[in-house]
Amino acid sequence: MTDNQENQIPTGCSETGPIQDHFDLFHNQEYQDLFEYKRQFEGAHSHEKVAEVAEWTKSWEYREKNLAREALTINPAKACQPLGALFVASGFEGTLPYSHGSQGCVAYFRTHLTRNYKEPFQAVSSSMTEDAAVFGGLNNLKQGLENSYSLYEPKMIALCTTCMAEVIGDDLGAFITTSKQEGHVPEDLPIPYAHTPSFVGSHITGYDNMLKAILATLSKGKKAETTNGKFNFNLGFDPYIGNIRELKRILGLFGIDYTIVSDNSDTFDSPNTGEFKMYNGLTTLEDAGDTINGEGSFFFQKYTTPKTQEYITKEWQQKTYNFRPFGIKGTDEFLMALSAITGKPIPLELQQERGRAVDALTDSQAWIHGKRVALYGDPDHVLNTIQFLLEMGAEPVHIVVTNTNEEFEAEAREMLTNSPYGQDATVWGRKDLWHLRSLMFTEPVDLLIGNSYGKYLWRDTGTPLVRIGYPIFDRHHMHRYATLGYQGAINQFNWIINTILEELDRKTIVPSKTDISFDLIR
Amino acid sequence: MSTVENRKELVQEVLDAYPAKAQKSRSKHLNVHEEGKSDCGVKSNKKSVPGVMTTRGCAYAGAKGVVWGPVKDMVHISHGPVGCGYYSWSGRRNYYIGTTGVDTFGTMQFTSDFQERDIVFGGDKKLAKLIDELEELFPLSQGTTIESECPVGLIGDDIEAVARQKAKETGKPVIPVRCEGFRGVSQSLGHHIANDTVRDWVLPKADEYRKTPEGFEPGPYDVNIIGDYNIGGDAWPSRKLLEDMGLRVISQFSGDGTFNEVVMTPLAKLNLIHCYRSMNYICRFMEEKYGIGWLEYNFFGPSQIAKSLRKIAAQFDETIQENAEKVIADNQARMDAIIAKYRPRLEGKKVMMMVGGLRPRHVIPAFEDLGMEVIGTGYEFGHGDDYKRTADYIKDGTIVYDDVSGFEFEEFAKKLQPDLIAAGIKEKYVFQKMALPFRQMHSWDYSGPYHGYEGFEVFARDMDLAINNPTWGLINAPWNK
């Protein structure tokens, strides 16, 4: 380790001017001149033409053309299956996520998750190339399993596929059996596998497929005579690791015995002790296997985990519950149900927290009431946000869900129809963020809620962006906070309200022009 | 024991953890450099060993992400399922000037978002329709490239036929790029494939497509900047240096470049190539076809900048040579000052690097300008010619690792305890958890530019802040000390 105790801040360097990086350097006149000079070689359209077309892209005419698209997707709000598969696998003890197929995919998944969390994300690939496309990926898988097992000593390898392996039709079950029989990995090493082609569904589908495979593998032969007194909880593709910790706190206050099914809170937020630990998944394989004997299973993302829930209901004959403990009412419903199911009263501490959260909302309600909002994201994430907006008196207007489904849309419409604040809303299934751009230009809103990709809409339309979702690349530490429960409601509300207030400052900051409203007290 | 012997032992120790077959293949990719050898003595550009956690990407990443993606006024379609385009969306910070979504498209993601029916019935019709829709919505685009993803090559689609048809209909270039991720062993083949599409689909029609500036006459000082992707704006200080010495840059291919600049390239007198690995193919072709020479340069750090400027100037007349000397002289005081400021804080610090296809050698002298020492380096996707060139840059005892696995890199770092690791995003937090300062050398850790004199100032500042930040001193809890 580097010992930096003796280093001091540099002094006495008056010879060097200020160092300018890209934030400043290119705004200097010499660079502005350079850009202007370069333009002659670019074959560029005239500034007038560009301005004219830019205006046209804001029009209703453009919107009609844009919404008529059938083949082209631009700036979609969805990723592909294996990302979700790796995400859920990483929440289990000693588990190495393994992507079978071309190797570039896993480089992308690792990069994407790492950029969101600023945490290492370790996963391996079969590194299949053209010969595997012809002969199949068996040899790659055998070697890949043997090498990864030897080097990284996992307790479980969670296998998913890339498009390549799916298109050539690799038989994973048979491949794993062969690999074990030939001694490349021990017979008793759990290797759950899921088919996760990117041309079906999205990252949430991959989450479901992998979770189901892991539970099926680990619970095999574990069904006991009696239940274990524990409830199982799954949060779905929820990027806020703060939510897992908040849920555990709530369950602790209740005194409920539980298993978090895929607890990746440490995977994506491990302490820096000077030692790199490869595996940080907190759901032990034993507990995961024992979920089959649970009293019941709670799922917070109904549209992420339909297959897993169906499997638990049918194969395990276990009761499953769907709740959305986000915002006030969603949390109320969850806590009441938890109390009813377990027979335990709602802890006083949570009751007080509810009071504080509601107090916060009423304190700031004037600034959110009637605000028109555009939002996008995964189905469950969007439902949670709609519900929270409606209970604050904000008005969802444009709701874009690229990876939509019919049941979700029906549920969202019902929620919106039943609220006076949801009357102007349209749910735009299978649409993307370029559609949303047209919607926001033609029917402007006050606020946009979404992930970092929304910043381009912020720039183009001038609508302030509240970053809630995945991925968030351009702000730090958001994932550490909870959005779940009453505490989570306060956090989300804080982000929303203060974005609105920031925007007011930004609008009123020009001296002697707009600063009559540059208020100290708001 | 000498450093070389010591480190050879370390390499062997690391190899011992592998199963026999993997050990045999990995042993050829690791070596300890011995002074005087003309090569690094490692094999490269071979298939990655499955399951070891390579950092490599794929041909699609090389073609779309690196070579074609930065051409700012064309639409680049990620043709196939949604993921590839999604993960590579806005990931590389190839800066450009333009109105995004109107006349430039760099930070947008265009995809055919394949569904199961497209796999079963083929995606050509969808692709054709998609290009019609692009024309409708983005009339100012200067053309389209189609980067095919894995399934496209496996289901037998004929994207070339679609491209020909649509180019005819739209009167704009439509370029099919067969960069399926399973082709080749890394990003590198994707670079080559993309270069070949320039050769086969663009340059033959360059005269037809080209719009020269008003009154343009080819001149003796016309050059192209090839293979600078303008990450954090790198290409701009480079361009400025060349312009300051009296050269006329008529094309940037591809950072902040346009399609027109691509077709301007045959008019130049000289190709100046920054990233040899990804763009040497097209330079060699232009040399053969048009007799345009090419020259590699290195604008990292004042020593190499001066060397490169002189090397470039030597290709031209005395005026240019005098200008080059003047540029070097004009910047001398500034460089002396920055070195005086940072060298005392960085002197003797040890660095381990692992980057793509160029920086593992090109950045070494910039570190040395600051008094730092590179003790290990290697490429994600370099070839034999890269390692040959690297031998000139490294010292006795430097560990050279090709396509290093996660395991190897961690073990080397644990044993050698460098003061800085300079690699990519996937490695960054692994080492930071080990309390090792780290800078991303692909993206400049969201900083930059690092090229040219201004770039070196930023580089020096960033290396200092990475190593000498006080947070590293907080990692050990006081009660454990």
PDB file of C-alpha atoms in Angstrom, chain A residues 1-2 4-5 7-10 13 15-16 18-23 25-26 30-31 34-35 37-45 49-50 53-54 56-57 62 65-66 68-81 83 96 98 102-104 106-112 114-115 118-131 133 140 143-144 146-148 150-152 163-164 167-168 198-201 269-276 278 402 433-434 437 451 453 456 459-460 470-471, chain B residues 17-19 21-22 47-54 56-58 60-61 72-73 81-84 86-91 93 95 97 99-103 107-116 119 126 129-130 133-134 136-140 142 150-151 154-155 182-186 211 213 216 232-233 236-237 239-240 243 248-250 252 256 258 260-261 264 337-338 341-342 345 406-407 410 417 419 425-426 429-430 432-435 437 446-449 454 457-458 461 467-469 472-473 475-476:
ATOM      1  CA  MET A   1       0.000   0.000   0.000  1.00  0.00           C
ATOM      2  CA  THR A   2       1.145   3.493  -0.780  1.00  0.00           C
ATOM      3  CA  ASN A   4       1.048   9.157   1.410  1.00  0.00           C
ATOM      4  CA  GLN A   5       1.414  10.661   4.792  1.00  0.00           C
ATOM      5  CA  ASN A   7       2.951  14.266   0.746  1.00  0.00           C
ATOM      6  CA  GLN A   8       2.078  17.873   0.825  1.00  0.00           C
ATOM      7  CA  ILE A   9       0.089  20.156  -1.330  1.00  0.00           C
ATOM      8  CA  PRO A  10       2.390  21.593  -4.011  1.00  0.00           C
ATOM      9  CA  CYS A  13       4.530  26.868  -8.768  1.00  0.00           C
ATOM     10  CA  GLU A  15       5.381  29.615 -13.317  1.00  0.00           C
ATOM     11  CA  THR A  16       2.588  27.377 -14.477  1.00  0.00           C
ATOM     12  CA  PRO A  18      -3.932  27.260 -14.472  1.00  0.00           C
ATOM     13  CA  ILE A  19      -4.172  23.780 -15.984  1.00  0.00           C
ATOM     14  CA  GLN A  20      -7.150  23.597 -18.269  1.00  0.00           C
ATOM     15  CA  ASP A  21      -8.846  20.313 -19.015  1.00  0.00           C
ATOM     16  CA  HIS A  22     -11.704  19.674 -21.420  1.00  0.00           C
ATOM     17  CA  PHE A  23     -14.167  21.607 -19.315  1.00  0.00           C
ATOM     18  CA  LEU A  25      -9.698  24.366 -22.656  1.00  0.00           C
ATOM     19  CA  PHE A  26     -11.895  24.038 -25.695  1.00  0.00           C
ATOM     20  CA  GLU A  30      -7.934  29.477 -30.240  1.00  0.00           C
ATOM     21  CA  TYR A  31      -9.944  26.269 -30.075  1.00  0.00           C
ATOM     22  CA  LEU A  34      -9.838  25.734 -34.774  1.00  0.00           C
ATOM     23  CA  PHE A  35     -13.366  24.299 -34.825  1.00  0.00           C
ATOM     24  CA  TYR A  37     -11.570  26.352 -39.545  1.00  0.00           C
ATOM     25  CA  LYS A  38     -12.114  22.589 -39.436  1.00  0.00           C
ATOM     26  CA  ARG A  39     -15.727  23.009 -40.507  1.00  0.00           C
ATOM     27  CA  GLN A  40     -14.785  23.697 -44.143  1.00  0.00           C
ATOM     28  CA  PHE A  41     -13.534  20.124 -44.507  1.00  0.00           C
ATOM     29  CA  GLU A  42     -16.539  18.574 -42.855  1.00  0.00           C
ATOM     30  CA  GLY A  43     -18.998  18.881 -45.715  1.00  0.00           C
ATOM     31  CA  ALA A  44     -21.308  20.279 -43.078  1.00  0.00           C
ATOM     32  CA  HIS A  45     -24.773  21.655 -43.638  1.00  0.00           C
ATOM     33  CA  LYS A  49     -30.205  24.503 -42.304  1.00  0.00           C
ATOM     34  CA  VAL A  50     -29.239  22.794 -39.064  1.00  0.00           C
ATOM     35  CA  VAL A  53     -34.190  21.043 -39.058  1.00  0.00           C
ATOM     36  CA  ALA A  54     -33.592  21.259 -35.307  1.00  0.00           C
ATOM     37  CA  TRP A  56     -38.657  20.839 -37.201  1.00  0.00           C
ATOM     38  CA  THR A  57     -37.703  17.936 -34.873  1.00  0.00           C
ATOM     39  CA  TYR A  62     -42.064  15.270 -36.631  1.00  0.00           C
ATOM     40  CA  LYS A  65     -43.411  10.544 -38.195  1.00  0.00           C
ATOM     41  CA  ASN A  66     -41.427   9.543 -35.143  1.00  0.00           C
ATOM     42  CA  ALA A  68     -44.962   5.865 -36.845  1.00  0.00           C
ATOM     43  CA  ARG A  69     -41.592   4.088 -36.673  1.00  0.00           C
ATOM     44  CA  GLU A  70     -41.899   0.332 -37.021  1.00  0.00           C
ATOM     45  CA  ALA A  71     -38.397  -1.019 -37.492  1.00  0.00           C
ATOM     46  CA  LEU A  72     -36.035   1.479 -35.927  1.00  0.00           C
ATOM     47  CA  THR A  73     -35.319   1.787 -32.210  1.00  0.00           C
ATOM     48  CA  ILE A  74     -33.474   4.890 -30.965  1.00  0.00           C
ATOM     49  CA  ASN A  75     -32.218   5.293 -27.410  1.00  0.00           C
ATOM     50  CA  PRO A  76     -34.191   2.412 -25.875  1.00  0.00           C
ATOM     51  CA  ALA A  77     -34.833   2.207 -22.148  1.00  0.00           C
ATOM     52  CA  LYS A  78     -33.907  -1.450 -21.815  1.00  0.00           C
ATOM     53  CA  ALA A  79     -30.835  -3.672 -21.741  1.00  0.00           C
ATOM     54  CA  CYS A  80     -30.615  -7.390 -22.524  1.00  0.00           C
ATOM     55  CA  GLN A  81     -31.158 -10.586 -20.561  1.00  0.00           C
ATOM     56  CA  LEU A  83     -27.194  -8.279 -17.518  1.00  0.00           C
ATOM     57  CA  LEU A  96     -19.262 -16.661 -10.066  1.00  0.00           C
ATOM     58  CA  TYR A  98     -20.565 -17.071 -16.108  1.00  0.00           C
ATOM     59  CA  SER A 102     -18.969 -14.665 -27.274  1.00  0.00           C
ATOM     60  CA  GLN A 103     -16.636 -12.882 -24.874  1.00  0.00           C
ATOM     61  CA  GLY A 104     -17.441  -9.274 -25.735  1.00  0.00           C
ATOM     62  CA  VAL A 106     -19.379 -10.073 -20.564  1.00  0.00           C
ATOM     63  CA  ALA A 107     -16.965  -7.170 -21.013  1.00  0.00           C
ATOM     64  CA  TYR A 108     -19.989  -4.957 -21.628  1.00  0.00           C
ATOM     65  CA  PHE A 109     -21.995  -6.280 -18.667  1.00  0.00           C
ATOM     66  CA  ARG A 110     -19.101  -5.828 -16.287  1.00  0.00           C
ATOM     67  CA  THR A 111     -18.431  -2.350 -17.581  1.00  0.00           C
ATOM     68  CA  HIS A 112     -22.051  -1.282 -17.309  1.00  0.00           C
ATOM     69  CA  THR A 114     -19.170  -1.138 -12.684  1.00  0.00           C
ATOM     70  CA  ARG A 115     -19.931   2.286 -14.080  1.00  0.00           C
ATOM     71  CA  LYS A 118     -18.197   2.175  -8.949  1.00  0.00           C
ATOM     72  CA  GLU A 119     -17.534  -1.295  -7.636  1.00  0.00           C
ATOM     73  CA  PRO A 120     -15.692  -4.232  -9.200  1.00  0.00           C
ATOM     74  CA  PHE A 121     -17.910  -6.767 -10.912  1.00  0.00           C
ATOM     75  CA  GLN A 122     -16.326 -10.117 -11.644  1.00  0.00           C
ATOM     76  CA  ALA A 123     -17.740 -12.496 -14.234  1.00  0.00           C
ATOM     77  CA  VAL A 124     -16.275 -14.823 -16.833  1.00  0.00           C
ATOM     78  CA  SER A 125     -16.995 -15.948 -20.358  1.00  0.00           C
ATOM     79  CA  SER A 126     -16.552 -19.022 -22.531  1.00  0.00           C
ATOM     80  CA  SER A 127     -14.751 -16.822 -25.078  1.00  0.00           C
ATOM     81  CA  MET A 128     -16.333 -18.585 -28.052  1.00  0.00           C
ATOM     82  CA  THR A 129     -15.084 -17.703 -31.529  1.00  0.00           C
ATOM     83  CA  GLU A 130     -15.795 -18.774 -35.091  1.00  0.00           C
ATOM     84  CA  ASP A 131     -14.821 -22.403 -34.639  1.00  0.00           C
ATOM     85  CA  ALA A 133     -19.944 -21.225 -34.029  1.00  0.00           C
ATOM     86  CA  ASN A 140     -15.118 -23.866 -24.507  1.00  0.00           C
ATOM     87  CA  GLN A 143     -12.313 -25.452 -20.304  1.00  0.00           C
ATOM     88  CA  GLY A 144     -14.064 -22.356 -19.058  1.00  0.00           C
ATOM     89  CA  GLU A 146     -12.321 -25.888 -15.241  1.00  0.00           C
ATOM     90  CA  ASN A 147     -10.256 -22.719 -15.452  1.00  0.00           C
ATOM     91  CA  SER A 148     -12.671 -20.483 -13.595  1.00  0.00           C
ATOM     92  CA  SER A 150      -9.393 -23.490 -10.410  1.00  0.00           C
ATOM     93  CA  LEU A 151      -8.561 -19.794 -10.412  1.00  0.00           C
ATOM     94  CA  TYR A 152     -11.507 -18.259  -8.622  1.00  0.00           C
ATOM     95  CA  CYS A 163     -27.128 -14.674 -28.348  1.00  0.00           C
ATOM     96  CA  MET A 164     -24.409 -16.676 -30.039  1.00  0.00           C
ATOM     97  CA  VAL A 167     -28.595 -19.183 -32.051  1.00  0.00           C
ATOM     98  CA  ILE A 168     -26.289 -22.163 -32.520  1.00  0.00           C
ATOM     99  CA  SER A 198     -30.932 -10.953 -25.937  1.00  0.00           C
ATOM    100  CA  PHE A 199     -33.554 -11.194 -28.656  1.00  0.00           C
ATOM    101  CA  VAL A 200     -36.174 -12.193 -26.086  1.00  0.00           C
ATOM    102  CA  GLY A 201     -37.373  -9.820 -23.365  1.00  0.00           C
ATOM    103  CA  ASP A 269     -21.133  -1.702  -1.883  1.00  0.00           C
ATOM    104  CA  SER A 270     -18.277  -3.562  -0.238  1.00  0.00           C
ATOM    105  CA  PRO A 271     -16.134  -1.876   2.390  1.00  0.00           C
ATOM    106  CA  ASN A 272     -12.650  -0.724   1.438  1.00  0.00           C
ATOM    107  CA  THR A 273     -10.325  -2.432   3.891  1.00  0.00           C
ATOM    108  CA  GLY A 274      -7.289  -2.551   1.643  1.00  0.00           C
ATOM    109  CA  GLU A 275      -8.077  -6.117   0.662  1.00  0.00           C
ATOM    110  CA  PHE A 276     -10.001  -7.105  -2.447  1.00  0.00           C
ATOM    111  CA  MET A 278     -13.956 -11.345  -4.927  1.00  0.00           C
ATOM    112  CA  THR A 402     -39.657   0.053 -23.691  1.00  0.00           C
ATOM    113  CA  LEU A 433     -36.384   7.892 -25.486  1.00  0.00           C
ATOM    114  CA  TRP A 434     -36.391   9.397 -28.979  1.00  0.00           C
ATOM    115  CA  ARG A 437     -38.211  13.588 -26.983  1.00  0.00           C
ATOM    116  CA  ASN A 451     -31.717   7.281 -15.557  1.00  0.00           C
ATOM    117  CA  TYR A 453     -29.526   8.667 -20.429  1.00  0.00           C
ATOM    118  CA  TYR A 456     -29.833  14.242 -23.316  1.00  0.00           C
ATOM    119  CA  ARG A 459     -30.295  19.219 -22.633  1.00  0.00           C
ATOM    120  CA  ASP A 460     -32.595  19.184 -25.667  1.00  0.00           C
ATOM    121  CA  TYR A 470     -30.578   2.364 -13.701  1.00  0.00           C
ATOM    122  CA  PRO A 471     -28.002   3.198 -14.875  1.00  0.00           C
TER     123      PRO A 471
ATOM    124  CA  ALA B  17      -2.413 -21.744 -10.296  1.00  0.00           C
ATOM    125  CA  TYR B  18      -3.699 -22.726 -13.726  1.00  0.00           C
ATOM    126  CA  PRO B  19      -4.816 -26.165 -14.854  1.00  0.00           C
ATOM    127  CA  LYS B  21      -3.761 -26.844 -20.520  1.00  0.00           C
ATOM    128  CA  ALA B  22      -4.491 -23.249 -19.626  1.00  0.00           C
ATOM    129  CA  LYS B  47      -7.800 -16.766 -28.614  1.00  0.00           C
ATOM    130  CA  SER B  48      -8.425 -15.910 -24.988  1.00  0.00           C
ATOM    131  CA  VAL B  49      -8.471 -18.841 -22.615  1.00  0.00           C
ATOM    132  CA  PRO B  50     -12.101 -19.535 -21.572  1.00  0.00           C
ATOM    133  CA  GLY B  51     -13.092 -18.798 -17.994  1.00  0.00           C
ATOM    134  CA  VAL B  52      -9.992 -16.859 -16.906  1.00  0.00           C
ATOM    135  CA  MET B  53     -11.646 -13.429 -17.018  1.00  0.00           C
ATOM    136  CA  THR B  54     -10.102 -11.706 -19.983  1.00  0.00           C
ATOM    137  CA  ARG B  56     -11.162  -8.212 -23.992  1.00  0.00           C
ATOM    138  CA  GLY B  57     -14.217  -7.215 -25.935  1.00  0.00           C
ATOM    139  CA  CYS B  58     -15.303  -8.212 -29.411  1.00  0.00           C
ATOM    140  CA  TYR B  60     -18.347  -5.262 -32.815  1.00  0.00           C
ATOM    141  CA  ALA B  61     -16.745  -3.146 -30.092  1.00  0.00           C
ATOM    142  CA  LYS B  72     -20.184  12.053 -36.172  1.00  0.00           C
ATOM    143  CA  ASP B  73     -22.548  12.860 -39.009  1.00  0.00           C
ATOM    144  CA  PRO B  81     -30.476  -7.490 -30.420  1.00  0.00           C
ATOM    145  CA  VAL B  82     -30.612  -4.477 -28.124  1.00  0.00           C
ATOM    146  CA  GLY B  83     -27.734  -5.143 -25.738  1.00  0.00           C
ATOM    147  CA  CYS B  84     -24.574  -4.394 -27.732  1.00  0.00           C
ATOM    148  CA  TYR B  86     -27.078  -0.259 -25.220  1.00  0.00           C
ATOM    149  CA  TYR B  87     -23.882  -1.060 -23.353  1.00  0.00           C
ATOM    150  CA  SER B  88     -21.696   0.845 -25.805  1.00  0.00           C
ATOM    151  CA  TRP B  89     -23.994   3.875 -25.887  1.00  0.00           C
ATOM    152  CA  SER B  90     -21.998   7.046 -25.087  1.00  0.00           C
ATOM    153  CA  GLY B  91     -19.343   4.942 -23.421  1.00  0.00           C
ATOM    154  CA  ARG B  93     -16.424  10.078 -24.823  1.00  0.00           C
ATOM    155  CA  TYR B  95     -15.994  14.373 -28.309  1.00  0.00           C
ATOM    156  CA  ILE B  97     -19.014  19.476 -32.286  1.00  0.00           C
ATOM    157  CA  THR B  99     -26.259  19.360 -32.889  1.00  0.00           C
ATOM    158  CA  THR B 100     -26.948  15.832 -31.735  1.00  0.00           C
ATOM    159  CA  GLY B 101     -29.986  14.262 -33.368  1.00  0.00           C
ATOM    160  CA  VAL B 102     -29.953  16.812 -36.174  1.00  0.00           C
ATOM    161  CA  ASP B 103     -26.606  16.910 -37.975  1.00  0.00           C
ATOM    162  CA  THR B 107     -24.229  10.015 -28.381  1.00  0.00           C
ATOM    163  CA  MET B 108     -27.309   8.233 -29.680  1.00  0.00           C
ATOM    164  CA  GLN B 109     -28.097   4.544 -29.858  1.00  0.00           C
ATOM    165  CA  PHE B 110     -29.683   3.185 -33.040  1.00  0.00           C
ATOM    166  CA  THR B 111     -30.643  -0.465 -33.089  1.00  0.00           C
ATOM    167  CA  SER B 112     -32.843  -2.896 -34.972  1.00  0.00           C
ATOM    168  CA  ASP B 113     -33.671  -4.464 -31.573  1.00  0.00           C
ATOM    169  CA  PHE B 114     -33.979  -8.010 -32.919  1.00  0.00           C
ATOM    170  CA  GLN B 115     -36.809 -10.132 -31.592  1.00  0.00           C
ATOM    171  CA  GLU B 116     -37.202 -13.886 -31.913  1.00  0.00           C
ATOM    172  CA  ILE B 119     -33.897 -14.560 -35.847  1.00  0.00           C
ATOM    173  CA  LYS B 126     -36.459  -4.866 -41.040  1.00  0.00           C
ATOM    174  CA  LYS B 129     -37.322  -0.431 -43.513  1.00  0.00           C
ATOM    175  CA  LEU B 130     -35.208   0.936 -40.700  1.00  0.00           C
ATOM    176  CA  GLU B 133     -37.186   5.516 -41.338  1.00  0.00           C
ATOM    177  CA  LEU B 134     -33.740   6.982 -40.667  1.00  0.00           C
ATOM    178  CA  GLU B 136     -37.345  10.307 -42.851  1.00  0.00           C
ATOM    179  CA  LEU B 137     -36.319  11.359 -39.349  1.00  0.00           C
ATOM    180  CA  PHE B 138     -32.703  12.391 -39.900  1.00  0.00           C
ATOM    181  CA  PRO B 139     -32.561  14.044 -43.318  1.00  0.00           C
ATOM    182  CA  LEU B 140     -29.215  15.716 -42.559  1.00  0.00           C
ATOM    183  CA  GLN B 142     -24.554  11.884 -44.292  1.00  0.00           C
ATOM    184  CA  CYS B 150     -23.523 -12.059 -33.458  1.00  0.00           C
ATOM    185  CA  PRO B 151     -26.915 -13.402 -34.586  1.00  0.00           C
ATOM    186  CA  LEU B 154     -25.262 -16.878 -37.823  1.00  0.00           C
ATOM    187  CA  ILE B 155     -28.669 -16.674 -39.498  1.00  0.00           C
ATOM    188  CA  PHE B 182     -17.619 -14.071 -32.453  1.00  0.00           C
ATOM    189  CA  ARG B 183     -15.255 -13.102 -35.271  1.00  0.00           C
ATOM    190  CA  GLY B 184     -11.620 -13.014 -34.305  1.00  0.00           C
ATOM    191  CA  VAL B 185     -10.246 -13.009 -30.793  1.00  0.00           C
ATOM    192  CA  SER B 186     -10.784  -9.439 -29.616  1.00  0.00           C
ATOM    193  CA  LYS B 211     -17.472  17.921 -51.143  1.00  0.00           C
ATOM    194  CA  PRO B 213     -14.169  23.407 -49.549  1.00  0.00           C
ATOM    195  CA  PHE B 216      -9.817  23.994 -52.436  1.00  0.00           C
ATOM    196  CA  GLY B 232     -11.764  13.844 -23.953  1.00  0.00           C
ATOM    197  CA  GLY B 233     -10.850  16.004 -26.957  1.00  0.00           C
ATOM    198  CA  TRP B 236      -7.872  18.823 -31.015  1.00  0.00           C
ATOM    199  CA  PRO B 237      -4.583  19.708 -29.291  1.00  0.00           C
ATOM    200  CA  ARG B 239      -4.517  19.142 -34.669  1.00  0.00           C
ATOM    201  CA  LYS B 240      -3.434  22.432 -33.187  1.00  0.00           C
ATOM    202  CA  GLU B 243      -1.503  23.497 -37.695  1.00  0.00           C
ATOM    203  CA  ARG B 248      -3.026  21.675 -43.171  1.00  0.00           C
ATOM    204  CA  VAL B 249      -5.118  18.959 -41.565  1.00  0.00           C
ATOM    205  CA  ILE B 250      -7.752  18.085 -44.128  1.00  0.00           C
ATOM    206  CA  GLN B 252      -9.707  13.670 -38.845  1.00  0.00           C
ATOM    207  CA  ASP B 256     -14.752  14.408 -34.400  1.00  0.00           C
ATOM    208  CA  THR B 258     -17.314  13.483 -40.676  1.00  0.00           C
ATOM    209  CA  ASN B 260     -16.675  13.968 -45.876  1.00  0.00           C
ATOM    210  CA  GLU B 261     -13.399  13.913 -43.987  1.00  0.00           C
ATOM    211  CA  MET B 264     -11.025  13.738 -48.143  1.00  0.00           C
ATOM    212  CA  ALA B 337       7.367  24.486 -15.177  1.00  0.00           C
ATOM    213  CA  ILE B 338       4.899  21.640 -15.106  1.00  0.00           C
ATOM    214  CA  LYS B 341       5.901  21.243 -10.183  1.00  0.00           C
ATOM    215  CA  TYR B 342       4.970  17.584 -10.421  1.00  0.00           C
ATOM    216  CA  ARG B 345       5.882  14.527  -6.164  1.00  0.00           C
ATOM    217  CA  GLY B 406      -8.031 -10.848 -13.851  1.00  0.00           C
ATOM    218  CA  PHE B 407      -6.209 -13.389 -11.722  1.00  0.00           C
ATOM    219  CA  GLU B 410      -4.222  -9.073  -9.315  1.00  0.00           C
ATOM    220  CA  GLN B 417       2.892  -3.251  -5.054  1.00  0.00           C
ATOM    221  CA  ASP B 419       2.161   3.066  -6.724  1.00  0.00           C
ATOM    222  CA  ILE B 425     -12.932   0.487 -15.796  1.00  0.00           C
ATOM    223  CA  LYS B 426     -13.335  -3.245 -15.096  1.00  0.00           C
ATOM    224  CA  TYR B 429     -12.217  -0.829  -8.399  1.00  0.00           C
ATOM    225  CA  VAL B 430     -10.538  -4.203  -7.903  1.00  0.00           C
ATOM    226  CA  GLN B 432      -8.758   0.545  -5.443  1.00  0.00           C
ATOM    227  CA  LYS B 433     -10.125  -2.005  -2.962  1.00  0.00           C
ATOM    228  CA  MET B 434      -6.508  -3.100  -2.586  1.00  0.00           C
ATOM    229  CA  ALA B 435      -5.696   0.517  -1.690  1.00  0.00           C
ATOM    230  CA  PRO B 437      -4.238   4.272  -6.719  1.00  0.00           C
ATOM    231  CA  TYR B 446     -13.410  11.206 -17.548  1.00  0.00           C
ATOM    232  CA  SER B 447     -10.638  13.797 -17.714  1.00  0.00           C
ATOM    233  CA  GLY B 448      -8.438  14.774 -20.641  1.00  0.00           C
ATOM    234  CA  PRO B 449      -7.280  15.679 -23.141  1.00  0.00           C
ATOM    235  CA  GLU B 454      -1.956  21.074 -22.908  1.00  0.00           C
ATOM    236  CA  GLU B 457      -0.401  19.288 -18.136  1.00  0.00           C
ATOM    237  CA  VAL B 458      -3.686  17.548 -17.466  1.00  0.00           C
ATOM    238  CA  ARG B 461      -2.046  16.850 -12.679  1.00  0.00           C
ATOM    239  CA  ILE B 467      -1.344   8.953  -6.220  1.00  0.00           C
ATOM    240  CA  ASN B 468      -1.117  11.727  -3.693  1.00  0.00           C
ATOM    241  CA  ASN B 469      -4.721  12.089  -2.642  1.00  0.00           C
ATOM    242  CA  TRP B 472      -5.635   6.414   0.437  1.00  0.00           C
ATOM    243  CA  GLY B 473      -4.209   7.154   3.849  1.00  0.00           C
ATOM    244  CA  ILE B 475      -8.089   3.044   4.391  1.00  0.00           C
ATOM    245  CA  ASN B 476      -6.306   1.461   7.320  1.00  0.00           C
TER     246      ASN B 476
END
